[in-house]
């Protein structure tokens, strides 16, 4: 007997674990295709030799390539780690608001000594982000305005202040303002050694923080009430997380830009969430997805320096997410579609077997097979349709077809399955009419569905509760397990391995 | 407790050290957005009892537990656990929050959740030891959930989820348990399993305070009842407290004056 669809849907954990590594490689392969194509087109427009640029990138001969790549890796690690916690804590919108709120800080950091000093910008941006977050808590705790509205206001308000300051900087007569715009959409090629130093410090800090306080983060994210009752510092964990979230956003600004940095927090983590149901694996997958997206995005950006990096990095992580959405072994659309399809096919085969049983029953179980013509008449279908269905049975090893294609013979296994379906159907009808007091003319439709999902154990339970009744509410005989398995003594007086109908 | 008004403890209850009194609550008052929801709660809870907290919706049953555990700001009053402030005895407290209070799609499995019961006993950087995992597994076995140890928590029925929460509380190895509606939305088999477990905990000298919503079983399940409706209507042995007059006072006819005054307090501020 083929496995029932229930068994295939609820795949045990052990089997999933094996598949993740493989499917992840698959995503990377698929995700890289559009990039190769896009890179070629971009190169045509920009009139630089794409090949020379690609070779420069891949051989890592250029220091700026090494900076960009290292930066992408560091950003992927820190945003993957923090983003995972943001996603499971349902704080994605807070991450978005925080990342937009940093813009005035970037501008003020620039104005501090009229240069792109990474430290000044880091401090300014972090402070602005945290100030925005504090604003949201202040608004929600003192007014009746709920968090979503407060986040929306702070996001847009801070961002507008930032935009005004940025255009003010553009209007300044100083010559040193080049590159300030890369903070809006990101420019990985602009990453310098001093940026990297900051990125490394933050990423190592995030790794240490998550590593050392993993269980505090886990329990306060899952059940803050319980965590507080166990004496864990829920508030401190939250503040620490928000601080590192601000750091991670700020170090990613140079590569991804203010507008899109929150996507890097959310998308890799959401991808990982589709692929696993353990937090530590989610962290690992989110980091891997973040790094892959960062590297792919900076590669494209390097080929076409005129284009911003942020959108490419985000597109790369979005394609990873799409791949996970389609192919995830747990929740992927493709697998779900496949299960649905194979379930429908199985139900169709079982219905054909059932029809053969009914036909045989109508003839008093005489004769070895069923006429295809009669089968078609019974089911009000054409001969062709019926033959297609029978071929499905033949392929499944449940029947054979005569050479003239006029008679279908169920194999022993096919006959057994057909009898089981009829038994399930009639038992369920009887149960509904007896136990649930539903009138006999209301039970058929329900039994049509239930017959395909009842397992052996439930059937035994039903038989026991119905005291091994032999006749269904419509007066038809219910095949018993013994008969179906061929162990009943009544086997002797049967024509095709089953007792004659009727009491 | 952080929000306790530091009253000059004038109160020396009973003869001497109160270590044998698991819980003492004095004049506990809670207000949400300035609107009082619990008024001057006084309780002295004896050890080794299974206590049901009952009352109508909005009576503050969950709020009482949360206030005792320091989860909601308290506007007045104090709480002592085994004769000391709550913070000093957190390890002796076990807590089962309402099942709906968490996201059951969270990426953890059953064993992960139960091990969380051990976290309160671990040092700042300490990871769960072999021993903690063993205790967690034993607790899962006690609620008959060991076969599900590696199951993701969303693939559980409501009753099974409740058992996981119970196992986590067991893993806390506490002496005083607070349980918020452990019987809500569980199947009959789980309900009888849970009550059996509570009885067993009680027989080992533990004290249990259980928010309960089903009056028909309250009398049978609990040794003592706390009838609550914004204030303590009555607290005592079930056979003394579970009578029509007191239940009427708890459930029937809202305590209109209290609600009105609460509204007035809110308007004033």
Coordinates of C-alpha atoms in Angstrom, one line a residue, chain B residues 6-257:
Chain B
X6 CA 8.0 51.1 50.9
X7 CA 5.6 51.1 53.8
X8 CA 7.2 51.1 57.2
X9 CA 6.4 47.4 57.7
X10 CA 4.4 47.8 60.9
X11 CA 3.0 44.4 60.4
X12 CA 4.5 41.4 62.2
X13 CA 2.0 38.8 61.3
X14 CA 1.6 35.9 63.8
X15 CA 4.1 34.6 66.2
X16 CA 7.5 34.6 64.4
X17 CA 9.4 34.1 61.2
X18 CA 7.0 33.7 58.3
X19 CA 9.2 31.4 56.2
X20 CA 6.4 28.8 56.4
X21 CA 3.9 31.2 54.9
X22 CA 4.4 30.8 51.1
X23 CA 2.6 34.0 50.2
X24 CA 1.5 37.1 52.0
X25 CA -0.1 40.0 50.1
X26 CA -0.8 43.3 51.9
X27 CA -3.0 46.1 50.5
X28 CA -2.1 45.3 46.9
X29 CA -3.7 47.9 44.5
X30 CA -3.3 47.9 40.8
X31 CA -4.4 50.5 38.3
X32 CA -4.3 50.3 34.5
X33 CA -4.0 53.7 33.0
X34 CA -4.9 55.2 36.3
X35 CA -8.1 53.1 36.5
X36 CA -8.0 50.8 39.5
X37 CA -8.6 47.2 38.8
X38 CA -7.6 45.6 42.1
X39 CA -8.3 47.2 45.4
X40 CA -6.4 46.6 48.6
X41 CA -5.9 42.9 48.3
X42 CA -4.9 41.2 51.5
X43 CA -3.9 37.5 51.5
X44 CA -2.1 35.1 53.8
X45 CA -1.8 31.9 51.9
X46 CA -1.0 28.7 53.9
X47 CA 1.4 26.1 52.7
X48 CA 0.4 22.8 51.0
X49 CA -2.9 24.0 49.6
X50 CA -4.5 23.9 46.2
X51 CA -6.2 27.2 45.8
X52 CA -8.6 28.2 43.1
X53 CA -9.0 31.9 42.1
X54 CA -12.4 32.4 40.8
X55 CA -14.5 35.4 39.8
X56 CA -16.3 36.9 36.8
X57 CA -14.5 38.2 33.7
X58 CA -12.7 41.4 34.4
X59 CA -12.5 40.6 38.1
X60 CA -8.7 40.9 37.9
X61 CA -7.8 37.2 38.4
X62 CA -4.9 37.3 36.0
X63 CA -3.9 40.8 37.1
X64 CA -3.7 39.6 40.6
X65 CA -1.2 36.9 39.6
X66 CA 0.8 39.3 37.4
X67 CA 0.8 41.9 40.2
X68 CA 2.1 39.4 42.7
X69 CA 4.8 38.4 40.3
X70 CA 5.7 42.0 39.6
X71 CA 4.6 41.9 35.9
X72 CA 2.3 44.9 36.1
X73 CA 3.0 48.1 38.0
X74 CA 1.5 48.2 41.4
X75 CA 0.2 51.4 42.8
X76 CA 0.3 50.3 46.5
X77 CA 0.9 47.4 48.7
X78 CA 3.6 44.7 49.1
X79 CA 4.1 41.0 48.6
X80 CA 6.2 38.6 50.6
X81 CA 7.1 35.2 49.4
X82 CA 8.3 32.8 52.1
X83 CA 8.7 35.7 54.4
X84 CA 11.0 37.7 52.0
X85 CA 10.5 40.1 49.1
X86 CA 9.6 38.4 45.9
X87 CA 13.0 39.0 44.2
X88 CA 14.8 37.0 46.9
X89 CA 12.7 34.0 46.3
X90 CA 12.1 33.9 42.6
X91 CA 13.6 30.4 42.4
X92 CA 10.9 29.0 44.7
X93 CA 8.2 30.3 42.3
X94 CA 6.7 28.4 39.3
X95 CA 4.6 30.1 36.7
X96 CA 2.2 28.9 34.1
X97 CA 1.0 31.9 32.0
X98 CA -2.1 31.8 29.9
X99 CA -1.6 29.6 26.8
X100 CA -2.7 32.4 24.4
X101 CA 0.0 34.7 25.8
X102 CA 2.7 33.3 23.5
X103 CA 3.2 32.8 19.8
X104 CA 3.0 29.0 19.2
X105 CA 4.7 29.4 15.8
X106 CA 7.9 30.4 17.6
X107 CA 10.8 28.4 16.3
X108 CA 11.4 26.2 19.3
X109 CA 10.5 22.6 20.0
X110 CA 8.8 21.1 23.1
X111 CA 12.1 20.3 24.9
X112 CA 13.4 23.8 24.3
X113 CA 10.4 25.2 26.0
X114 CA 10.6 22.9 29.0
X115 CA 14.3 23.6 29.5
X116 CA 13.3 27.3 29.8
X117 CA 12.0 26.3 33.2
X118 CA 15.6 25.8 34.3
X119 CA 16.9 29.2 33.1
X120 CA 16.1 30.9 36.3
X121 CA 18.5 28.6 38.1
X122 CA 21.4 29.2 35.7
X123 CA 24.1 31.8 36.1
X124 CA 24.4 34.7 33.7
X125 CA 26.5 33.0 31.1
X126 CA 25.8 29.4 32.1
X127 CA 24.4 27.0 29.6
X128 CA 21.9 24.3 30.5
X129 CA 23.8 21.4 31.9
X130 CA 23.2 17.7 31.2
X131 CA 21.3 17.6 34.5
X132 CA 19.0 20.3 33.4
X133 CA 18.1 18.5 30.2
X134 CA 17.5 15.3 32.3
X135 CA 15.1 17.2 34.6
X136 CA 13.3 18.7 31.7
X137 CA 12.8 15.3 30.1
X138 CA 11.6 13.8 33.4
X139 CA 9.1 16.7 33.7
X140 CA 7.9 16.0 30.1
X141 CA 7.5 12.4 31.1
X142 CA 5.4 13.4 34.0
X143 CA 2.9 15.1 31.8
X144 CA 3.1 12.2 29.2
X145 CA 4.7 14.5 26.6
X146 CA 8.1 12.9 26.3
X147 CA 7.3 11.3 22.9
X148 CA 6.7 14.8 21.6
X149 CA 10.0 16.2 22.9
X150 CA 11.3 17.1 19.5
X151 CA 8.1 18.3 18.0
X152 CA 7.8 21.9 17.0
X153 CA 5.3 23.5 19.4
X154 CA 2.8 24.6 16.7
X155 CA 2.2 20.9 15.9
X156 CA 0.5 20.3 19.2
X157 CA -3.1 20.3 20.3
X158 CA -4.3 22.9 22.8
X159 CA -4.2 20.3 25.6
X160 CA -0.7 19.2 24.6
X161 CA 0.5 22.8 24.6
X162 CA -0.9 23.3 28.1
X163 CA 0.9 20.2 29.2
X164 CA 4.2 21.6 27.8
X165 CA 3.6 24.8 29.9
X166 CA 3.0 22.6 32.9
X167 CA 6.1 20.6 32.3
X168 CA 8.1 23.8 32.1
X169 CA 6.6 24.9 35.5
X170 CA 7.5 21.5 36.9
X171 CA 11.1 22.0 35.7
X172 CA 11.3 25.2 37.8
X173 CA 11.1 22.8 40.9
X174 CA 9.3 25.5 42.8
X175 CA 7.4 25.5 46.1
X176 CA 4.8 28.0 45.1
X177 CA 3.0 27.8 41.8
X178 CA 0.9 30.3 40.0
X179 CA -1.2 29.0 37.1
X180 CA -3.3 31.2 34.9
X181 CA -6.3 29.2 33.5
X182 CA -4.4 25.9 33.0
X183 CA -7.8 24.3 32.1
X184 CA -8.8 26.7 29.4
X185 CA -9.5 25.1 26.1
X186 CA -8.1 21.6 27.0
X187 CA -9.6 18.2 26.3
X188 CA -11.2 16.2 29.1
X189 CA -8.2 13.8 29.3
X190 CA -5.7 16.7 29.7
X191 CA -8.0 18.3 32.3
X192 CA -8.0 15.2 34.5
X193 CA -4.3 14.7 33.9
X194 CA -3.6 18.2 35.0
X195 CA -5.7 18.0 38.1
X196 CA -4.0 14.7 39.0
X197 CA -0.7 16.4 38.7
X198 CA -1.8 19.4 40.8
X199 CA -3.0 17.1 43.6
X200 CA 0.3 15.3 43.5
X201 CA 2.3 18.5 43.8
X202 CA 0.1 19.5 46.7
X203 CA 0.7 16.2 48.4
X204 CA 4.5 17.0 48.2
X205 CA 3.8 20.1 50.2
X206 CA 3.7 22.6 47.3
X207 CA 1.3 25.5 47.3
X208 CA -0.7 26.2 44.1
X209 CA -2.7 29.2 43.1
X210 CA -4.8 28.4 40.1
X211 CA -7.0 30.9 38.1
X212 CA -10.1 28.9 37.2
X213 CA -13.2 29.8 35.2
X214 CA -15.4 26.8 35.6
X215 CA -17.6 27.0 38.7
X216 CA -19.0 23.5 38.2
X217 CA -15.6 21.9 38.9
X218 CA -14.2 24.5 41.3
X219 CA -15.7 22.9 44.4
X220 CA -14.3 19.5 43.5
X221 CA -10.8 20.6 42.5
X222 CA -9.7 23.0 45.2
X223 CA -9.0 23.0 48.9
X224 CA -9.4 26.7 49.2
X225 CA -11.1 29.3 47.1
X226 CA -10.3 33.0 46.6
X227 CA -13.5 34.7 45.4
X228 CA -12.3 37.8 43.6
X229 CA -14.0 40.7 42.1
X230 CA -11.7 43.7 42.1
X231 CA -11.3 43.0 45.8
X232 CA -11.2 39.8 47.8
X233 CA -14.9 38.9 48.3
X234 CA -13.8 35.9 50.4
X235 CA -10.9 33.6 50.9
X236 CA -11.1 30.4 52.8
X237 CA -11.6 26.6 52.7
X238 CA -13.9 25.6 49.8
X239 CA -16.6 24.1 52.0
X240 CA -16.9 27.4 53.9
X241 CA -16.6 29.8 50.9
X242 CA -18.4 28.0 48.1
X243 CA -21.9 29.0 49.0
X244 CA -24.7 30.8 47.2
X245 CA -24.5 34.0 49.2
X246 CA -20.8 34.5 48.6
X247 CA -20.9 33.4 44.9
X248 CA -23.8 35.9 44.5
X249 CA -21.6 38.6 46.0
X250 CA -18.8 37.7 43.6
X251 CA -20.7 37.2 40.4
X252 CA -24.1 38.7 40.7
X253 CA -24.6 42.4 40.7
X254 CA -21.4 44.1 39.7
X255 CA -19.8 46.0 42.5
X256 CA -21.2 49.1 41.1
X257 CA -19.7 51.5 43.6

